[in-house]
Coordinates of C-alpha atoms in Angstrom, one line a residue:
M441 CA -35.1 21.5 19.2
L442 CA -36.2 23.3 16.0
Q443 CA -34.4 26.3 14.7
Q444 CA -36.5 29.1 13.3
L445 CA -35.7 29.6 9.6
P446 CA -34.6 33.1 8.4
A447 CA -37.0 35.5 7.0
V448 CA -37.7 34.9 3.3
V449 CA -38.8 37.6 1.0
Y450 CA -40.6 36.4 -2.2
S451 CA -41.3 38.5 -5.3
P452 CA -44.6 37.9 -7.1
W453 CA -44.6 34.9 -9.4
I454 CA -44.9 35.8 -13.1
P455 CA -46.7 33.2 -15.2
L456 CA -44.9 32.5 -18.4
K457 CA -45.7 30.4 -21.5
K458 CA -46.3 26.7 -21.3
G459 CA -46.9 26.6 -17.5
V460 CA -43.6 28.1 -16.5
L461 CA -43.6 30.3 -13.4
S462 CA -40.7 32.5 -12.6
G463 CA -39.8 34.4 -9.5
S464 CA -37.0 35.4 -7.1
M465 CA -36.5 35.1 -3.4
E466 CA -34.0 36.6 -1.0
L467 CA -32.6 34.9 2.1
K468 CA -31.5 37.2 4.8
T469 CA -28.2 36.3 6.6
S470 CA -28.8 34.1 9.6
H471 CA -26.2 32.0 11.5
F472 CA -27.2 28.4 12.4
P473 CA -25.3 26.2 14.8
I474 CA -23.7 24.3 11.9
P475 CA -19.9 24.0 12.2
N476 CA -18.0 26.4 9.8
S477 CA -21.1 27.4 7.9
S478 CA -23.8 30.1 7.9
F479 CA -26.6 31.3 5.6
L480 CA -26.0 34.3 3.4
G481 CA -28.3 37.0 2.0
I482 CA -28.2 35.8 -1.6
K483 CA -30.8 36.3 -4.3
F484 CA -31.8 33.1 -6.1
Q485 CA -33.6 33.3 -9.5
V486 CA -36.1 30.4 -9.2
T487 CA -37.9 29.0 -12.3
H488 CA -40.1 26.0 -12.0
A489 CA -42.0 24.3 -14.8
Y490 CA -45.4 22.7 -14.3
E491 CA -47.4 20.4 -16.5
N492 CA -50.3 22.8 -16.4
E493 CA -51.0 26.3 -15.2
N494 CA -53.4 25.2 -12.4
A495 CA -50.8 23.0 -10.7
T496 CA -50.2 23.6 -7.0
R497 CA -47.1 25.6 -6.2
R498 CA -44.3 23.9 -4.4
R499 CA -42.3 25.5 -1.7
I500 CA -38.5 25.4 -2.3
I501 CA -36.0 25.8 0.5
I502 CA -32.4 26.4 -0.4
F503 CA -29.5 26.2 2.0
C504 CA -26.2 28.0 1.3
T505 CA -23.1 27.6 3.3
D506 CA -20.4 30.2 3.7
S507 CA -16.9 29.0 2.8
R508 CA -15.4 32.4 3.6
L509 CA -15.7 31.7 7.4
T510 CA -12.8 29.3 7.2
H511 CA -10.8 31.4 4.7
G512 CA -7.4 32.4 6.1
R513 CA -7.9 30.2 9.1
K514 CA -6.0 27.0 9.8
V515 CA -8.3 24.0 10.2
K516 CA -6.9 21.0 12.0
K517 CA -7.5 17.7 10.3
L518 CA -8.6 14.9 12.6
E519 CA -6.0 12.2 12.2
A520 CA -7.0 8.8 13.5
S521 CA -4.3 7.1 15.5
L522 CA -3.6 3.7 14.1
Q523 CA -3.3 0.8 16.5
N524 CA -1.6 -1.6 14.1
V525 CA 0.2 -1.3 10.7
D526 CA 1.0 -4.3 8.5
L527 CA 4.6 -4.7 7.5
P528 CA 5.6 -4.7 3.8
P529 CA 4.8 -8.0 2.1
I530 CA 7.5 -10.6 1.8
L531 CA 8.5 -10.8 -1.9
P532 CA 8.6 -14.3 -3.4
K533 CA 12.1 -15.6 -4.1
K534 CA 11.1 -17.3 -7.3
K535 CA 10.4 -14.0 -9.0
K536 CA 12.4 -10.8 -9.7
K537 CA 11.9 -7.9 -7.3
P538 CA 9.8 -5.0 -8.7
Y539 CA 11.6 -2.0 -10.1
P540 CA 11.6 1.0 -7.7
I541 CA 11.2 3.3 -10.7
P542 CA 8.4 2.3 -13.1
I543 CA 9.7 0.5 -16.2
T544 CA 8.0 3.0 -18.5
K545 CA 10.0 5.9 -17.1
I546 CA 13.2 3.9 -17.4
Q547 CA 12.4 3.3 -21.1
Q548 CA 11.5 6.9 -21.7
A549 CA 14.8 8.1 -20.3
A550 CA 16.7 5.5 -22.4
R551 CA 14.9 6.6 -25.5
A552 CA 15.8 10.3 -24.7
D553 CA 19.5 9.4 -24.2
K554 CA 19.5 7.4 -27.5
K555 CA 18.0 10.3 -29.4
L556 CA 20.6 12.8 -28.0
A557 CA 23.3 10.4 -28.9
Q558 CA 22.1 10.0 -32.5
M559 CA 22.0 13.8 -32.8
G560 CA 25.6 14.0 -31.5
I561 CA 24.6 15.9 -28.3
E562 CA 26.3 15.0 -25.0
K563 CA 24.2 13.7 -22.2
P564 CA 23.7 16.5 -19.6
L565 CA 25.1 15.3 -16.2
E566 CA 25.0 17.0 -12.8
P567 CA 27.0 16.1 -9.7
P568 CA 27.5 13.4 -8.7
K569 CA 26.5 11.7 -11.9
N570 CA 29.4 13.4 -13.6
G571 CA 32.0 12.2 -11.1
L572 CA 32.2 15.4 -9.0
L573 CA 31.3 15.6 -5.3
V574 CA 28.2 17.3 -4.0
P575 CA 29.5 19.8 -1.4
E576 CA 26.3 20.0 0.7
L577 CA 26.3 16.2 1.1
I578 CA 29.8 15.9 2.5
P579 CA 28.8 16.8 6.1
V580 CA 25.9 14.3 5.8
A581 CA 28.3 11.5 4.9
Y582 CA 30.6 12.3 7.9
E583 CA 27.5 12.4 10.1
V584 CA 26.5 8.9 8.8
V585 CA 29.9 7.5 9.5
G586 CA 29.9 8.9 13.1
A587 CA 26.4 7.5 13.7
W588 CA 27.5 4.2 12.3
K589 CA 30.3 3.9 14.8
I590 CA 27.9 4.6 17.7
L591 CA 25.4 2.1 16.3
I592 CA 27.7 -0.9 16.0
S593 CA 29.6 -0.2 19.2
G594 CA 26.3 0.3 21.1
L595 CA 24.9 -3.0 19.7
A596 CA 28.1 -4.8 20.6
R597 CA 27.8 -3.8 24.2
L598 CA 24.0 -4.3 24.5
L599 CA 24.3 -7.9 23.2
H600 CA 26.2 -8.8 26.3
V601 CA 23.0 -7.9 28.3
V602 CA 20.1 -8.6 25.9
P603 CA 19.8 -12.2 24.8
V604 CA 19.3 -12.8 21.0
H605 CA 18.4 -16.1 19.5
A606 CA 18.9 -17.0 15.8
C607 CA 17.5 -20.0 13.9
S608 CA 20.2 -22.3 12.5
E609 CA 18.0 -23.3 9.6
C610 CA 16.6 -19.9 8.4
S611 CA 17.3 -16.2 8.7
D612 CA 14.8 -15.5 11.6
I613 CA 15.9 -14.2 14.9
H614 CA 14.2 -13.6 18.2
V615 CA 15.0 -11.1 21.0
A616 CA 13.9 -12.6 24.3
L617 CA 15.1 -14.9 27.1
A618 CA 13.8 -17.9 25.2
G619 CA 12.9 -18.5 21.5
H620 CA 9.3 -18.3 20.4
N621 CA 7.0 -21.1 19.5
I622 CA 5.6 -19.6 16.3
Q623 CA 5.7 -22.1 13.4
D624 CA 7.1 -20.0 10.6
C625 CA 10.5 -21.6 9.8
C626 CA 11.2 -22.1 6.2
G627 CA 14.6 -23.9 6.5
P628 CA 15.5 -27.1 4.6
T629 CA 14.6 -29.4 7.4
S630 CA 11.6 -27.5 8.7
G631 CA 9.2 -30.3 7.7
S632 CA 10.6 -32.7 10.2
R633 CA 10.3 -30.0 12.9
K634 CA 6.8 -29.0 12.0
S635 CA 8.1 -25.5 11.1
F636 CA 9.4 -24.9 14.6
H637 CA 12.7 -23.0 14.7
S638 CA 16.0 -24.5 15.8
W639 CA 17.3 -21.7 18.1
V640 CA 21.0 -21.0 18.7
K641 CA 22.8 -18.0 20.2
G642 CA 22.7 -14.9 17.9
S643 CA 25.4 -12.3 17.1
I644 CA 25.5 -8.7 15.9
N645 CA 25.4 -9.8 12.3
D646 CA 22.0 -11.4 12.9
V647 CA 20.6 -8.2 14.3
L648 CA 22.3 -5.8 11.9
L649 CA 22.4 -7.6 8.6
P650 CA 25.9 -7.3 7.0
I651 CA 25.4 -5.7 3.5
E652 CA 28.8 -5.4 2.0
S653 CA 30.1 -3.9 -1.3
Y654 CA 33.3 -3.8 -3.2
H655 CA 35.5 -0.8 -2.6
M656 CA 36.6 0.9 -5.8
Y657 CA 39.1 3.7 -6.1
D658 CA 37.3 5.0 -9.2
P659 CA 33.7 4.0 -9.4
F660 CA 33.6 5.2 -13.0
G661 CA 36.6 3.2 -14.0
Q662 CA 36.9 -0.3 -15.3
R663 CA 34.2 -2.7 -14.1
I664 CA 35.0 -5.5 -11.7
K665 CA 35.3 -8.8 -13.6
H666 CA 34.8 -12.2 -12.2
E667 CA 38.5 -13.0 -12.5
T668 CA 39.6 -9.8 -10.8
R669 CA 37.1 -9.8 -7.9
F670 CA 39.7 -10.8 -5.3
N671 CA 41.7 -7.6 -6.1
Y672 CA 39.0 -5.5 -4.3
D673 CA 38.2 -5.4 -0.7
R674 CA 34.6 -5.7 0.6
I675 CA 33.5 -3.2 3.2
P676 CA 30.1 -2.3 4.6
A677 CA 28.0 -0.7 1.9
V678 CA 27.1 2.2 4.1
I679 CA 30.7 3.1 4.5
E680 CA 31.4 2.7 0.8
L681 CA 28.6 5.1 0.0
C682 CA 30.0 7.7 2.5
I683 CA 33.5 7.3 1.0
Q684 CA 32.2 8.1 -2.5
A685 CA 30.2 11.0 -1.0
G686 CA 33.4 12.7 0.3
V687 CA 34.6 10.9 3.5
E688 CA 38.4 10.4 3.5
L689 CA 39.7 7.2 5.0
P690 CA 43.5 6.6 4.8
D691 CA 43.1 2.8 4.2
Y692 CA 40.5 3.2 1.5
P693 CA 41.2 6.2 -0.7
S694 CA 38.9 7.4 -3.5
R695 CA 39.6 9.4 -6.7
R696 CA 38.4 13.0 -6.5
R697 CA 37.8 14.5 -9.9
T698 CA 38.2 18.2 -10.7
K699 CA 36.8 17.9 -14.3
P700 CA 33.4 16.3 -15.0
I701 CA 32.9 13.2 -17.0
R702 CA 31.4 13.5 -20.5
M703 CA 29.0 10.9 -21.9
L704 CA 27.4 10.5 -25.3
G705 CA 24.4 8.2 -24.7
K706 CA 25.8 5.2 -22.7
K707 CA 29.3 5.7 -23.9
V708 CA 31.9 7.6 -21.8
I709 CA 33.8 9.9 -24.2
D710 CA 36.0 11.6 -21.6
M711 CA 36.7 10.3 -18.1
G712 CA 39.9 12.1 -17.4
G713 CA 42.1 9.1 -18.2
L714 CA 42.8 5.9 -16.2
I715 CA 44.8 6.3 -13.1
E716 CA 46.6 3.5 -11.5
E717 CA 45.0 2.6 -8.2
P718 CA 47.2 2.9 -5.1
E719 CA 48.1 -0.2 -3.2
L720 CA 45.9 -0.9 -0.2
H721 CA 47.6 -1.7 3.0
S722 CA 44.5 -2.3 5.1
S723 CA 44.5 -4.9 7.7
Y724 CA 42.5 -5.8 10.8
G725 CA 45.2 -4.7 13.1
S726 CA 45.0 -2.1 15.7
E727 CA 45.9 0.7 13.3
S728 CA 43.3 0.0 10.7
S729 CA 40.6 2.7 10.2
I730 CA 38.1 0.1 9.0
M731 CA 38.3 -1.9 12.2
E732 CA 36.0 0.4 14.1
L733 CA 33.6 0.6 11.1
D734 CA 33.2 -3.2 10.6
T735 CA 31.2 -5.6 12.7
Y736 CA 33.7 -8.5 12.4
R737 CA 34.3 -9.9 15.9
I738 CA 33.2 -6.5 17.3
Q739 CA 31.6 -8.1 20.4
D740 CA 35.1 -9.4 21.5
R741 CA 36.4 -5.8 21.5
Y742 CA 33.8 -4.5 23.9
S743 CA 33.2 -5.6 27.5
P744 CA 29.8 -5.8 29.1
P745 CA 28.5 -2.4 30.3
A746 CA 27.5 -1.5 33.8
E747 CA 23.9 -2.0 34.6
S748 CA 23.3 1.7 35.2
D749 CA 24.7 2.6 31.8
V750 CA 22.5 0.2 29.8
P751 CA 19.5 2.5 29.2
K752 CA 21.7 5.4 28.2
I753 CA 23.6 3.2 25.7
A754 CA 20.3 1.9 24.3
Q755 CA 18.9 5.4 23.8
Q756 CA 22.1 6.5 22.0
T757 CA 21.9 3.5 19.8
V758 CA 18.3 4.3 18.8
K759 CA 19.3 7.9 17.9
A760 CA 22.3 6.6 15.9
Y761 CA 20.1 4.1 14.0
E762 CA 17.7 6.9 13.0
K763 CA 20.6 9.1 11.9
V764 CA 22.1 6.4 9.7
K765 CA 18.8 5.7 8.1
R766 CA 18.0 9.3 7.5
G767 CA 21.5 10.1 6.2
V768 CA 21.5 7.1 3.8
T769 CA 18.1 8.2 2.5
K770 CA 19.5 11.6 1.7
L771 CA 22.6 10.2 0.0
M772 CA 20.7 7.7 -2.1
K773 CA 18.7 10.5 -3.6
K774 CA 21.8 11.7 -5.4
Y775 CA 24.3 8.8 -5.6
T776 CA 23.6 5.8 -7.7
I777 CA 23.4 2.4 -5.9
K778 CA 22.6 -0.8 -7.7
A779 CA 21.0 -3.9 -6.2
C780 CA 20.4 -7.4 -7.6
G781 CA 16.8 -8.1 -8.4
Y782 CA 17.2 -11.7 -7.2
C783 CA 19.6 -11.7 -4.3
S784 CA 20.8 -9.3 -1.6
E785 CA 24.0 -8.2 -3.4
V786 CA 24.5 -4.4 -3.5
H787 CA 27.0 -2.3 -5.5
V788 CA 27.8 1.3 -4.8
G789 CA 28.5 3.0 -8.2
P790 CA 26.9 3.9 -11.5
W791 CA 27.3 0.3 -12.9
G792 CA 27.1 -3.0 -11.2
H793 CA 30.1 -5.4 -11.2
N794 CA 30.4 -8.5 -13.4
A795 CA 31.3 -11.0 -10.7
K796 CA 29.2 -14.2 -11.3
L797 CA 28.1 -14.8 -7.7
C798 CA 24.3 -14.8 -7.9
G799 CA 22.9 -18.2 -7.0
E800 CA 19.2 -17.3 -6.7
F801 CA 16.2 -18.0 -9.0
K802 CA 17.3 -19.1 -12.5
H803 CA 20.9 -18.0 -12.1
Q804 CA 21.8 -20.6 -14.7
W805 CA 20.1 -18.6 -17.3
R806 CA 22.2 -15.5 -16.4
D807 CA 25.4 -17.5 -16.0
G808 CA 25.6 -16.4 -12.4
K809 CA 25.5 -12.7 -13.2
H810 CA 23.4 -10.3 -11.1
G811 CA 20.3 -8.7 -12.4
W812 CA 21.1 -5.1 -11.5
Q813 CA 18.5 -2.4 -10.9
D814 CA 18.2 0.7 -8.7
A815 CA 18.4 -0.1 -5.0
T816 CA 16.0 1.0 -2.3
V817 CA 16.8 2.2 1.3
D818 CA 15.7 -1.1 2.7
E819 CA 18.1 -3.0 0.5
M820 CA 21.0 -0.8 1.4
F821 CA 20.1 -0.6 5.1
P822 CA 17.7 -3.5 5.8
P823 CA 15.5 -3.2 9.0
N824 CA 15.3 -7.0 9.6
Y825 CA 11.9 -7.1 11.3
V826 CA 11.4 -9.4 14.4
W827 CA 8.5 -10.2 16.7
H828 CA 8.0 -7.7 19.4
V829 CA 7.9 -9.2 22.9
E830 CA 6.1 -7.3 25.7
N831 CA 7.7 -9.3 28.5
P832 CA 11.1 -10.8 27.5
K833 CA 11.1 -12.9 30.7
G834 CA 7.6 -14.2 30.3
L835 CA 6.2 -17.2 28.4
P836 CA 7.3 -17.7 24.8
L837 CA 5.1 -16.4 22.0
K838 CA 2.3 -18.8 20.9
Q839 CA 1.3 -19.8 17.4
T840 CA -2.4 -19.3 18.1
L841 CA -1.9 -15.6 19.1
R842 CA 0.4 -14.5 16.3
K843 CA -2.1 -12.2 14.8
F844 CA -2.0 -10.1 18.0
Y845 CA 1.8 -9.7 18.0
G846 CA 3.6 -6.8 16.4
K847 CA 7.0 -6.5 14.7
A848 CA 9.8 -4.1 14.9
P849 CA 13.3 -3.6 13.4
A850 CA 15.7 -5.9 15.3
V851 CA 17.9 -3.0 16.4
L852 CA 15.0 -1.2 18.0
E853 CA 13.7 -4.3 19.7
V854 CA 17.1 -4.9 21.3
C855 CA 17.3 -1.2 22.4
M856 CA 13.7 -1.2 23.8
Q857 CA 14.3 -4.3 25.9
A858 CA 17.5 -2.5 27.2
G859 CA 15.4 0.5 28.4
A860 CA 15.3 2.9 25.4
Q861 CA 12.3 4.9 24.4
V862 CA 11.2 3.8 20.9
P863 CA 10.1 6.6 18.5
D864 CA 6.3 7.0 18.2
K865 CA 6.3 6.1 14.5
Y866 CA 7.0 2.5 15.4
R867 CA 4.2 2.1 18.0
S868 CA 1.6 1.0 15.5
M869 CA 4.1 -1.4 13.9
M870 CA 4.9 -2.9 17.3
R871 CA 1.2 -2.9 18.3
L872 CA 1.9 -1.4 21.7
D873 CA -1.7 -0.2 22.1
I874 CA -3.1 -3.7 21.7
V875 CA -3.7 -6.0 24.7
V876 CA -2.8 -9.6 23.8
P877 CA -5.6 -11.9 25.1
E878 CA -5.2 -15.2 26.8
K879 CA -5.2 -18.4 24.7
E880 CA -8.7 -19.3 25.6
E881 CA -10.0 -15.7 25.0
A882 CA -8.6 -15.4 21.5
R883 CA -11.5 -17.1 19.9
F884 CA -13.9 -14.5 21.3
V885 CA -12.0 -11.6 19.8
A886 CA -13.4 -10.3 16.5

């Protein structure tokens, strides 16, 4: 169906020199069925050049859209719902991890600090870089500790109901009634098993990877040496971060400064003096405050839950997992955490320790010392992705259909099989909207 064009008023053409014709035309306002647009009454000065004066005139049609029709009005963007999202690539072990902050920015900051030091100007520091607490982050730290307790206690009870299998040769786990048949084992004897996994019963430390850190009374004090590493306790890194952010635990005290630290370049010129660290009397007895914050033998301390309480516990565990991840992300924006660029070691504090415990790629060149760099959230609180199983009691996953299977964090996979509702942001990762074909149908799928 054709739409009648608006009335056009032409002014007479005026012949100019060298075959140039000049004129003006006026378009009257007329609305067309074009979304968010219309024609306006605007005068256009038209000048067209011809090779000779006797050339045939050409008719020119100009369309103009009105952007003012959408001014001041919210326009919804059409967001395509993704069916599947690929996971972050697995970094090679024979190479250092990439820096979270570009190396050029790190070098620029180092040059700026060196220039200030040469001029004798102190380095400007804000809390918590100067040793003082950030008042608005103290409630966040307490919230993370509370969510962490719910998370590990909920997982300890759910693992009595949900079966978890771990490979005895590599770090992979599987949450289902039986282990999968996907050939992706990279253990030392995987060649003799054709990359099939050797499944054994898993524990909570297989689902929630134990990332530990040394507890220091004064993170800005003397660095931990290799000979003095046994003088410091190792606790979950999330708890150590919360302690430095303001959480008070009787068994693990922390120094609270009232005067800021002063630095000149990389040198600390005033740290308020060295204070003797109090003796720690922590133990894994019934009165220890760290006992309910650590996953050591936690499954033995909790009995299997009632069948009617399993979905409720699973939903609480999912909420606690999201709270911990969100809180750790907020704290890491302010507090410094170092991670080794070669292994999974993490240290909470402005400088990494000097313990020679790294055994990864080319550790002989570094004398076993860690290659410290800024940590990411996934290094501090790793998701530990596992294959998602639609029917835990069905047939094991097959190698030929692996491209149709999704993955999810191990904690969420356990909770989902226990009856919890998984947040929508994980649906595309788990590929819940994709129907897995049969083995003989897979070759017909594009």
